[in-house]
Amino acid sequence: IVPVLAITFASCKKDRVCSCKVVNAYTGTYTGVAGTKPADSKYDYKFTVVDASAITARRACVHTKEVGDESQGIKLETDTNCSLE
């Protein structure tokens, strides 16, 4: 009975909230004529994974890191760290 209950609860589908923290950081030496490089920024956001099992929600709620192409001597690095609430 215990394994059946464990599988039942693990596969329970419901709406699940994913909370994310994003950091945009500029790296490198700015060579543009407009002045200084853009300021780093941080922000948070949440999204709902609708009617999902815990496994599906965890797959949708991930940590990513992206590095953009260099422009005027700098690169934008975006670090998005998400977790289920």
PDB file of N, CA and C in Angstrom:
ATOM      1  N   ILE A   1       0.823  -1.193   0.000  1.00  0.00           N
ATOM      2  CA  ILE A   1       0.000   0.000   0.000  1.00  0.00           C
ATOM      3  C   ILE A   1       0.867   1.258   0.000  1.00  0.00           C
ATOM      4  N   VAL A   2       1.943   1.265   0.741  1.00  0.00           N
ATOM      5  CA  VAL A   2       2.798   2.450   0.842  1.00  0.00           C
ATOM      6  C   VAL A   2       3.348   2.891  -0.520  1.00  0.00           C
ATOM      7  N   PRO A   3       3.891   1.977  -1.362  1.00  0.00           N
ATOM      8  CA  PRO A   3       4.371   2.414  -2.675  1.00  0.00           C
ATOM      9  C   PRO A   3       3.264   3.017  -3.536  1.00  0.00           C
ATOM     10  N   VAL A   4       2.073   2.474  -3.464  1.00  0.00           N
ATOM     11  CA  VAL A   4       0.959   3.011  -4.245  1.00  0.00           C
ATOM     12  C   VAL A   4       0.632   4.426  -3.793  1.00  0.00           C
ATOM     13  N   LEU A   5       0.596   4.657  -2.489  1.00  0.00           N
ATOM     14  CA  LEU A   5       0.331   6.003  -1.973  1.00  0.00           C
ATOM     15  C   LEU A   5       1.428   6.975  -2.364  1.00  0.00           C
ATOM     16  N   ALA A   6       2.676   6.545  -2.315  1.00  0.00           N
ATOM     17  CA  ALA A   6       3.798   7.412  -2.690  1.00  0.00           C
ATOM     18  C   ALA A   6       3.692   7.836  -4.142  1.00  0.00           C
ATOM     19  N   ILE A   7       3.370   6.910  -5.015  1.00  0.00           N
ATOM     20  CA  ILE A   7       3.220   7.235  -6.437  1.00  0.00           C
ATOM     21  C   ILE A   7       2.033   8.160  -6.640  1.00  0.00           C
ATOM     22  N   THR A   8       0.958   7.928  -5.949  1.00  0.00           N
ATOM     23  CA  THR A   8      -0.232   8.767  -6.076  1.00  0.00           C
ATOM     24  C   THR A   8       0.070  10.202  -5.685  1.00  0.00           C
ATOM     25  N   PHE A   9       0.740  10.398  -4.548  1.00  0.00           N
ATOM     26  CA  PHE A   9       1.045  11.759  -4.101  1.00  0.00           C
ATOM     27  C   PHE A   9       2.115  12.413  -4.967  1.00  0.00           C
ATOM     28  N   ALA A  10       3.091  11.670  -5.441  1.00  0.00           N
ATOM     29  CA  ALA A  10       4.160  12.228  -6.269  1.00  0.00           C
ATOM     30  C   ALA A  10       3.630  12.699  -7.622  1.00  0.00           C
ATOM     31  N   SER A  11       2.595  12.039  -8.121  1.00  0.00           N
ATOM     32  CA  SER A  11       2.081  12.401  -9.433  1.00  0.00           C
ATOM     33  C   SER A  11       0.864  13.321  -9.347  1.00  0.00           C
ATOM     34  N   CYS A  12       0.544  13.814  -8.177  1.00  0.00           N
ATOM     35  CA  CYS A  12      -0.597  14.705  -7.974  1.00  0.00           C
ATOM     36  C   CYS A  12      -0.418  15.962  -8.818  1.00  0.00           C
ATOM     37  N   LYS A  13      -1.379  16.237  -9.666  1.00  0.00           N
ATOM     38  CA  LYS A  13      -1.297  17.416 -10.519  1.00  0.00           C
ATOM     39  C   LYS A  13      -2.024  18.572  -9.863  1.00  0.00           C
ATOM     40  N   LYS A  14      -1.366  19.712  -9.842  1.00  0.00           N
ATOM     41  CA  LYS A  14      -1.960  20.936  -9.314  1.00  0.00           C
ATOM     42  C   LYS A  14      -1.175  22.116  -9.858  1.00  0.00           C
ATOM     43  N   ASP A  15      -1.666  23.314  -9.622  1.00  0.00           N
ATOM     44  CA  ASP A  15      -0.947  24.509 -10.029  1.00  0.00           C
ATOM     45  C   ASP A  15       0.218  24.719  -9.072  1.00  0.00           C
ATOM     46  N   ARG A  16       1.408  24.980  -9.617  1.00  0.00           N
ATOM     47  CA  ARG A  16       2.608  25.156  -8.801  1.00  0.00           C
ATOM     48  C   ARG A  16       3.288  26.462  -9.181  1.00  0.00           C
ATOM     49  N   VAL A  17       3.776  27.181  -8.182  1.00  0.00           N
ATOM     50  CA  VAL A  17       4.373  28.502  -8.392  1.00  0.00           C
ATOM     51  C   VAL A  17       5.895  28.392  -8.401  1.00  0.00           C
ATOM     52  N   CYS A  18       6.485  28.994  -9.404  1.00  0.00           N
ATOM     53  CA  CYS A  18       7.937  29.048  -9.543  1.00  0.00           C
ATOM     54  C   CYS A  18       8.376  30.492  -9.310  1.00  0.00           C
ATOM     55  N   SER A  19       9.334  30.677  -8.426  1.00  0.00           N
ATOM     56  CA  SER A  19       9.841  32.006  -8.082  1.00  0.00           C
ATOM     57  C   SER A  19      11.258  32.149  -8.634  1.00  0.00           C
ATOM     58  N   CYS A  20      11.519  33.254  -9.338  1.00  0.00           N
ATOM     59  CA  CYS A  20      12.815  33.437  -9.997  1.00  0.00           C
ATOM     60  C   CYS A  20      13.463  34.758  -9.597  1.00  0.00           C
ATOM     61  N   LYS A  21      14.793  34.718  -9.476  1.00  0.00           N
ATOM     62  CA  LYS A  21      15.604  35.910  -9.240  1.00  0.00           C
ATOM     63  C   LYS A  21      16.544  36.037 -10.433  1.00  0.00           C
ATOM     64  N   VAL A  22      16.539  37.220 -11.051  1.00  0.00           N
ATOM     65  CA  VAL A  22      17.333  37.452 -12.251  1.00  0.00           C
ATOM     66  C   VAL A  22      18.386  38.522 -11.965  1.00  0.00           C
ATOM     67  N   VAL A  23      19.622  38.257 -12.401  1.00  0.00           N
ATOM     68  CA  VAL A  23      20.703  39.241 -12.290  1.00  0.00           C
ATOM     69  C   VAL A  23      21.263  39.446 -13.689  1.00  0.00           C
ATOM     70  N   ASN A  24      21.214  40.691 -14.159  1.00  0.00           N
ATOM     71  CA  ASN A  24      21.844  41.071 -15.424  1.00  0.00           C
ATOM     72  C   ASN A  24      23.135  41.798 -15.083  1.00  0.00           C
ATOM     73  N   ALA A  25      24.266  41.252 -15.504  1.00  0.00           N
ATOM     74  CA  ALA A  25      25.561  41.855 -15.200  1.00  0.00           C
ATOM     75  C   ALA A  25      26.311  42.115 -16.501  1.00  0.00           C
ATOM     76  N   TYR A  26      26.886  43.280 -16.601  1.00  0.00           N
ATOM     77  CA  TYR A  26      27.691  43.637 -17.763  1.00  0.00           C
ATOM     78  C   TYR A  26      29.154  43.450 -17.409  1.00  0.00           C
ATOM     79  N   THR A  27      29.898  42.752 -18.273  1.00  0.00           N
ATOM     80  CA  THR A  27      31.307  42.508 -18.027  1.00  0.00           C
ATOM     81  C   THR A  27      32.130  43.042 -19.190  1.00  0.00           C
ATOM     82  N   GLY A  28      33.368  43.379 -18.899  1.00  0.00           N
ATOM     83  CA  GLY A  28      34.267  43.874 -19.932  1.00  0.00           C
ATOM     84  C   GLY A  28      34.538  45.355 -19.754  1.00  0.00           C
ATOM     85  N   THR A  29      35.269  45.920 -20.704  1.00  0.00           N
ATOM     86  CA  THR A  29      35.608  47.346 -20.683  1.00  0.00           C
ATOM     87  C   THR A  29      34.837  48.049 -21.776  1.00  0.00           C
ATOM     88  N   TYR A  30      33.967  48.966 -21.389  1.00  0.00           N
ATOM     89  CA  TYR A  30      33.096  49.663 -22.326  1.00  0.00           C
ATOM     90  C   TYR A  30      33.918  50.580 -23.225  1.00  0.00           C
ATOM     91  N   THR A  31      33.687  50.469 -24.543  1.00  0.00           N
ATOM     92  CA  THR A  31      34.428  51.293 -25.501  1.00  0.00           C
ATOM     93  C   THR A  31      33.522  52.241 -26.279  1.00  0.00           C
ATOM     94  N   GLY A  32      32.258  52.318 -25.914  1.00  0.00           N
ATOM     95  CA  GLY A  32      31.313  53.174 -26.636  1.00  0.00           C
ATOM     96  C   GLY A  32      31.550  54.655 -26.361  1.00  0.00           C
ATOM     97  N   VAL A  33      30.990  55.510 -27.205  1.00  0.00           N
ATOM     98  CA  VAL A  33      31.185  56.954 -27.065  1.00  0.00           C
ATOM     99  C   VAL A  33      30.161  57.601 -26.138  1.00  0.00           C
ATOM    100  N   ALA A  34      29.113  56.884 -25.764  1.00  0.00           N
ATOM    101  CA  ALA A  34      28.040  57.481 -24.969  1.00  0.00           C
ATOM    102  C   ALA A  34      28.412  57.687 -23.502  1.00  0.00           C
ATOM    103  N   GLY A  35      29.497  57.127 -23.034  1.00  0.00           N
ATOM    104  CA  GLY A  35      29.876  57.287 -21.630  1.00  0.00           C
ATOM    105  C   GLY A  35      30.195  55.966 -20.982  1.00  0.00           C
ATOM    106  N   THR A  36      29.517  55.687 -19.880  1.00  0.00           N
ATOM    107  CA  THR A  36      29.814  54.477 -19.129  1.00  0.00           C
ATOM    108  C   THR A  36      28.927  53.319 -19.570  1.00  0.00           C
ATOM    109  N   LYS A  37      29.331  52.126 -19.165  1.00  0.00           N
ATOM    110  CA  LYS A  37      28.527  50.945 -19.506  1.00  0.00           C
ATOM    111  C   LYS A  37      27.222  50.959 -18.712  1.00  0.00           C
ATOM    112  N   PRO A  38      26.196  50.261 -19.191  1.00  0.00           N
ATOM    113  CA  PRO A  38      24.914  50.210 -18.475  1.00  0.00           C
ATOM    114  C   PRO A  38      25.089  49.615 -17.077  1.00  0.00           C
ATOM    115  N   ALA A  39      24.204  49.993 -16.182  1.00  0.00           N
ATOM    116  CA  ALA A  39      24.252  49.487 -14.809  1.00  0.00           C
ATOM    117  C   ALA A  39      23.718  48.054 -14.759  1.00  0.00           C
ATOM    118  N   ASP A  40      24.276  47.275 -13.841  1.00  0.00           N
ATOM    119  CA  ASP A  40      23.750  45.929 -13.598  1.00  0.00           C
ATOM    120  C   ASP A  40      22.337  46.070 -13.044  1.00  0.00           C
ATOM    121  N   SER A  41      21.532  45.038 -13.220  1.00  0.00           N
ATOM    122  CA  SER A  41      20.166  45.097 -12.698  1.00  0.00           C
ATOM    123  C   SER A  41      19.767  43.761 -12.083  1.00  0.00           C
ATOM    124  N   LYS A  42      18.834  43.826 -11.143  1.00  0.00           N
ATOM    125  CA  LYS A  42      18.295  42.643 -10.485  1.00  0.00           C
ATOM    126  C   LYS A  42      16.784  42.795 -10.424  1.00  0.00           C
ATOM    127  N   TYR A  43      16.077  41.701 -10.625  1.00  0.00           N
ATOM    128  CA  TYR A  43      14.623  41.719 -10.449  1.00  0.00           C
ATOM    129  C   TYR A  43      14.128  40.304 -10.178  1.00  0.00           C
ATOM    130  N   ASP A  44      12.942  40.218  -9.632  1.00  0.00           N
ATOM    131  CA  ASP A  44      12.305  38.945  -9.308  1.00  0.00           C
ATOM    132  C   ASP A  44      11.008  38.820 -10.092  1.00  0.00           C
ATOM    133  N   TYR A  45      10.619  37.605 -10.374  1.00  0.00           N
ATOM    134  CA  TYR A  45       9.305  37.358 -10.963  1.00  0.00           C
ATOM    135  C   TYR A  45       8.852  35.951 -10.580  1.00  0.00           C
ATOM    136  N   LYS A  46       7.562  35.715 -10.744  1.00  0.00           N
ATOM    137  CA  LYS A  46       6.966  34.412 -10.461  1.00  0.00           C
ATOM    138  C   LYS A  46       6.108  34.008 -11.646  1.00  0.00           C
ATOM    139  N   PHE A  47       5.984  32.700 -11.836  1.00  0.00           N
ATOM    140  CA  PHE A  47       5.036  32.197 -12.820  1.00  0.00           C
ATOM    141  C   PHE A  47       4.414  30.913 -12.295  1.00  0.00           C
ATOM    142  N   THR A  48       3.251  30.589 -12.825  1.00  0.00           N
ATOM    143  CA  THR A  48       2.515  29.416 -12.384  1.00  0.00           C
ATOM    144  C   THR A  48       2.574  28.338 -13.454  1.00  0.00           C
ATOM    145  N   VAL A  49       2.956  27.141 -13.048  1.00  0.00           N
ATOM    146  CA  VAL A  49       2.915  25.975 -13.924  1.00  0.00           C
ATOM    147  C   VAL A  49       1.566  25.315 -13.625  1.00  0.00           C
ATOM    148  N   VAL A  50       0.659  25.377 -14.579  1.00  0.00           N
ATOM    149  CA  VAL A  50      -0.727  24.971 -14.372  1.00  0.00           C
ATOM    150  C   VAL A  50      -0.894  23.456 -14.523  1.00  0.00           C
ATOM    151  N   ASP A  51      -1.635  22.867 -13.575  1.00  0.00           N
ATOM    152  CA  ASP A  51      -2.023  21.457 -13.609  1.00  0.00           C
ATOM    153  C   ASP A  51      -0.830  20.544 -13.897  1.00  0.00           C
ATOM    154  N   ALA A  52       0.228  20.666 -13.065  1.00  0.00           N
ATOM    155  CA  ALA A  52       1.468  19.928 -13.304  1.00  0.00           C
ATOM    156  C   ALA A  52       1.845  19.061 -12.114  1.00  0.00           C
ATOM    157  N   SER A  53       2.501  17.957 -12.405  1.00  0.00           N
ATOM    158  CA  SER A  53       3.060  17.127 -11.337  1.00  0.00           C
ATOM    159  C   SER A  53       4.309  17.832 -10.801  1.00  0.00           C
ATOM    160  N   ALA A  54       4.811  17.376  -9.675  1.00  0.00           N
ATOM    161  CA  ALA A  54       6.009  17.977  -9.084  1.00  0.00           C
ATOM    162  C   ALA A  54       7.207  17.849 -10.026  1.00  0.00           C
ATOM    163  N   ILE A  55       7.325  16.716 -10.685  1.00  0.00           N
ATOM    164  CA  ILE A  55       8.450  16.497 -11.601  1.00  0.00           C
ATOM    165  C   ILE A  55       8.377  17.452 -12.787  1.00  0.00           C
ATOM    166  N   THR A  56       7.215  17.595 -13.381  1.00  0.00           N
ATOM    167  CA  THR A  56       7.038  18.495 -14.521  1.00  0.00           C
ATOM    168  C   THR A  56       7.313  19.938 -14.111  1.00  0.00           C
ATOM    169  N   ALA A  57       6.822  20.338 -12.949  1.00  0.00           N
ATOM    170  CA  ALA A  57       7.039  21.707 -12.471  1.00  0.00           C
ATOM    171  C   ALA A  57       8.521  21.965 -12.228  1.00  0.00           C
ATOM    172  N   ARG A  58       9.243  21.000 -11.653  1.00  0.00           N
ATOM    173  CA  ARG A  58      10.682  21.171 -11.419  1.00  0.00           C
ATOM    174  C   ARG A  58      11.437  21.328 -12.732  1.00  0.00           C
ATOM    175  N   ARG A  59      10.999  20.634 -13.758  1.00  0.00           N
ATOM    176  CA  ARG A  59      11.652  20.753 -15.069  1.00  0.00           C
ATOM    177  C   ARG A  59      11.414  22.121 -15.701  1.00  0.00           C
ATOM    178  N   ALA A  60      10.268  22.726 -15.397  1.00  0.00           N
ATOM    179  CA  ALA A  60       9.941  24.046 -15.947  1.00  0.00           C
ATOM    180  C   ALA A  60      10.599  25.168 -15.153  1.00  0.00           C
ATOM    181  N   CYS A  61      10.937  24.889 -13.915  1.00  0.00           N
ATOM    182  CA  CYS A  61      11.464  25.896 -12.986  1.00  0.00           C
ATOM    183  C   CYS A  61      12.951  25.629 -12.782  1.00  0.00           C
ATOM    184  N   VAL A  62      13.796  26.190 -13.640  1.00  0.00           N
ATOM    185  CA  VAL A  62      15.212  25.832 -13.671  1.00  0.00           C
ATOM    186  C   VAL A  62      16.131  27.043 -13.492  1.00  0.00           C
ATOM    187  N   HIS A  63      17.395  26.763 -13.296  1.00  0.00           N
ATOM    188  CA  HIS A  63      18.439  27.777 -13.224  1.00  0.00           C
ATOM    189  C   HIS A  63      19.095  27.866 -14.596  1.00  0.00           C
ATOM    190  N   THR A  64      19.177  29.068 -15.160  1.00  0.00           N
ATOM    191  CA  THR A  64      19.828  29.247 -16.457  1.00  0.00           C
ATOM    192  C   THR A  64      20.829  30.389 -16.380  1.00  0.00           C
ATOM    193  N   LYS A  65      21.827  30.307 -17.217  1.00  0.00           N
ATOM    194  CA  LYS A  65      22.810  31.384 -17.328  1.00  0.00           C
ATOM    195  C   LYS A  65      23.098  31.583 -18.809  1.00  0.00           C
ATOM    196  N   GLU A  66      22.966  32.821 -19.258  1.00  0.00           N
ATOM    197  CA  GLU A  66      23.178  33.134 -20.665  1.00  0.00           C
ATOM    198  C   GLU A  66      24.205  34.252 -20.785  1.00  0.00           C
ATOM    199  N   VAL A  67      25.028  34.160 -21.811  1.00  0.00           N
ATOM    200  CA  VAL A  67      26.005  35.211 -22.087  1.00  0.00           C
ATOM    201  C   VAL A  67      25.739  35.705 -23.502  1.00  0.00           C
ATOM    202  N   GLY A  68      25.491  37.007 -23.617  1.00  0.00           N
ATOM    203  CA  GLY A  68      25.204  37.584 -24.925  1.00  0.00           C
ATOM    204  C   GLY A  68      26.473  37.879 -25.709  1.00  0.00           C
ATOM    205  N   ASP A  69      26.294  38.279 -26.947  1.00  0.00           N
ATOM    206  CA  ASP A  69      27.426  38.660 -27.792  1.00  0.00           C
ATOM    207  C   ASP A  69      28.036  39.960 -27.300  1.00  0.00           C
ATOM    208  N   GLU A  70      29.323  40.117 -27.545  1.00  0.00           N
ATOM    209  CA  GLU A  70      30.007  41.338 -27.134  1.00  0.00           C
ATOM    210  C   GLU A  70      29.586  42.503 -28.022  1.00  0.00           C
ATOM    211  N   SER A  71      29.331  43.642 -27.395  1.00  0.00           N
ATOM    212  CA  SER A  71      28.984  44.861 -28.112  1.00  0.00           C
ATOM    213  C   SER A  71      29.686  46.024 -27.428  1.00  0.00           C
ATOM    214  N   GLN A  72      30.456  46.767 -28.143  1.00  0.00           N
ATOM    215  CA  GLN A  72      31.192  47.922 -27.633  1.00  0.00           C
ATOM    216  C   GLN A  72      32.058  47.550 -26.423  1.00  0.00           C
ATOM    217  N   GLY A  73      32.658  46.353 -26.469  1.00  0.00           N
ATOM    218  CA  GLY A  73      33.593  45.937 -25.433  1.00  0.00           C
ATOM    219  C   GLY A  73      32.980  45.262 -24.229  1.00  0.00           C
ATOM    220  N   ILE A  74      31.655  45.126 -24.172  1.00  0.00           N
ATOM    221  CA  ILE A  74      31.026  44.499 -23.009  1.00  0.00           C
ATOM    222  C   ILE A  74      30.099  43.359 -23.430  1.00  0.00           C
ATOM    223  N   LYS A  75      29.870  42.461 -22.481  1.00  0.00           N
ATOM    224  CA  LYS A  75      28.924  41.358 -22.675  1.00  0.00           C
ATOM    225  C   LYS A  75      27.889  41.434 -21.562  1.00  0.00           C
ATOM    226  N   LEU A  76      26.668  41.055 -21.897  1.00  0.00           N
ATOM    227  CA  LEU A  76      25.604  40.966 -20.898  1.00  0.00           C
ATOM    228  C   LEU A  76      25.488  39.519 -20.474  1.00  0.00           C
ATOM    229  N   GLU A  77      25.638  39.266 -19.164  1.00  0.00           N
ATOM    230  CA  GLU A  77      25.448  37.940 -18.602  1.00  0.00           C
ATOM    231  C   GLU A  77      24.153  37.961 -17.795  1.00  0.00           C
ATOM    232  N   THR A  78      23.222  37.064 -18.134  1.00  0.00           N
ATOM    233  CA  THR A  78      21.952  36.975 -17.426  1.00  0.00           C
ATOM    234  C   THR A  78      21.899  35.660 -16.669  1.00  0.00           C
ATOM    235  N   ASP A  79      21.776  35.754 -15.342  1.00  0.00           N
ATOM    236  CA  ASP A  79      21.711  34.590 -14.458  1.00  0.00           C
ATOM    237  C   ASP A  79      20.309  34.541 -13.857  1.00  0.00           C
ATOM    238  N   THR A  80      19.535  33.506 -14.206  1.00  0.00           N
ATOM    239  CA  THR A  80      18.164  33.350 -13.718  1.00  0.00           C
ATOM    240  C   THR A  80      18.112  32.120 -12.829  1.00  0.00           C
ATOM    241  N   ASN A  81      17.845  32.334 -11.539  1.00  0.00           N
ATOM    242  CA  ASN A  81      17.824  31.253 -10.562  1.00  0.00           C
ATOM    243  C   ASN A  81      16.382  31.077 -10.079  1.00  0.00           C
ATOM    244  N   CYS A  82      15.754  29.958 -10.451  1.00  0.00           N
ATOM    245  CA  CYS A  82      14.347  29.695 -10.122  1.00  0.00           C
ATOM    246  C   CYS A  82      14.216  28.488  -9.202  1.00  0.00           C
ATOM    247  N   SER A  83      13.167  28.515  -8.379  1.00  0.00           N
ATOM    248  CA  SER A  83      12.873  27.385  -7.508  1.00  0.00           C
ATOM    249  C   SER A  83      11.368  27.349  -7.242  1.00  0.00           C
ATOM    250  N   LEU A  84      10.872  26.145  -6.959  1.00  0.00           N
ATOM    251  CA  LEU A  84       9.462  25.996  -6.632  1.00  0.00           C
ATOM    252  C   LEU A  84       9.200  26.514  -5.238  1.00  0.00           C
ATOM    253  N   GLU A  85       8.057  27.137  -5.064  1.00  0.00           N
ATOM    254  CA  GLU A  85       7.670  27.622  -3.724  1.00  0.00           C
ATOM    255  C   GLU A  85       7.041  26.524  -2.941  1.00  0.00           C
TER     256      GLU A  85
END
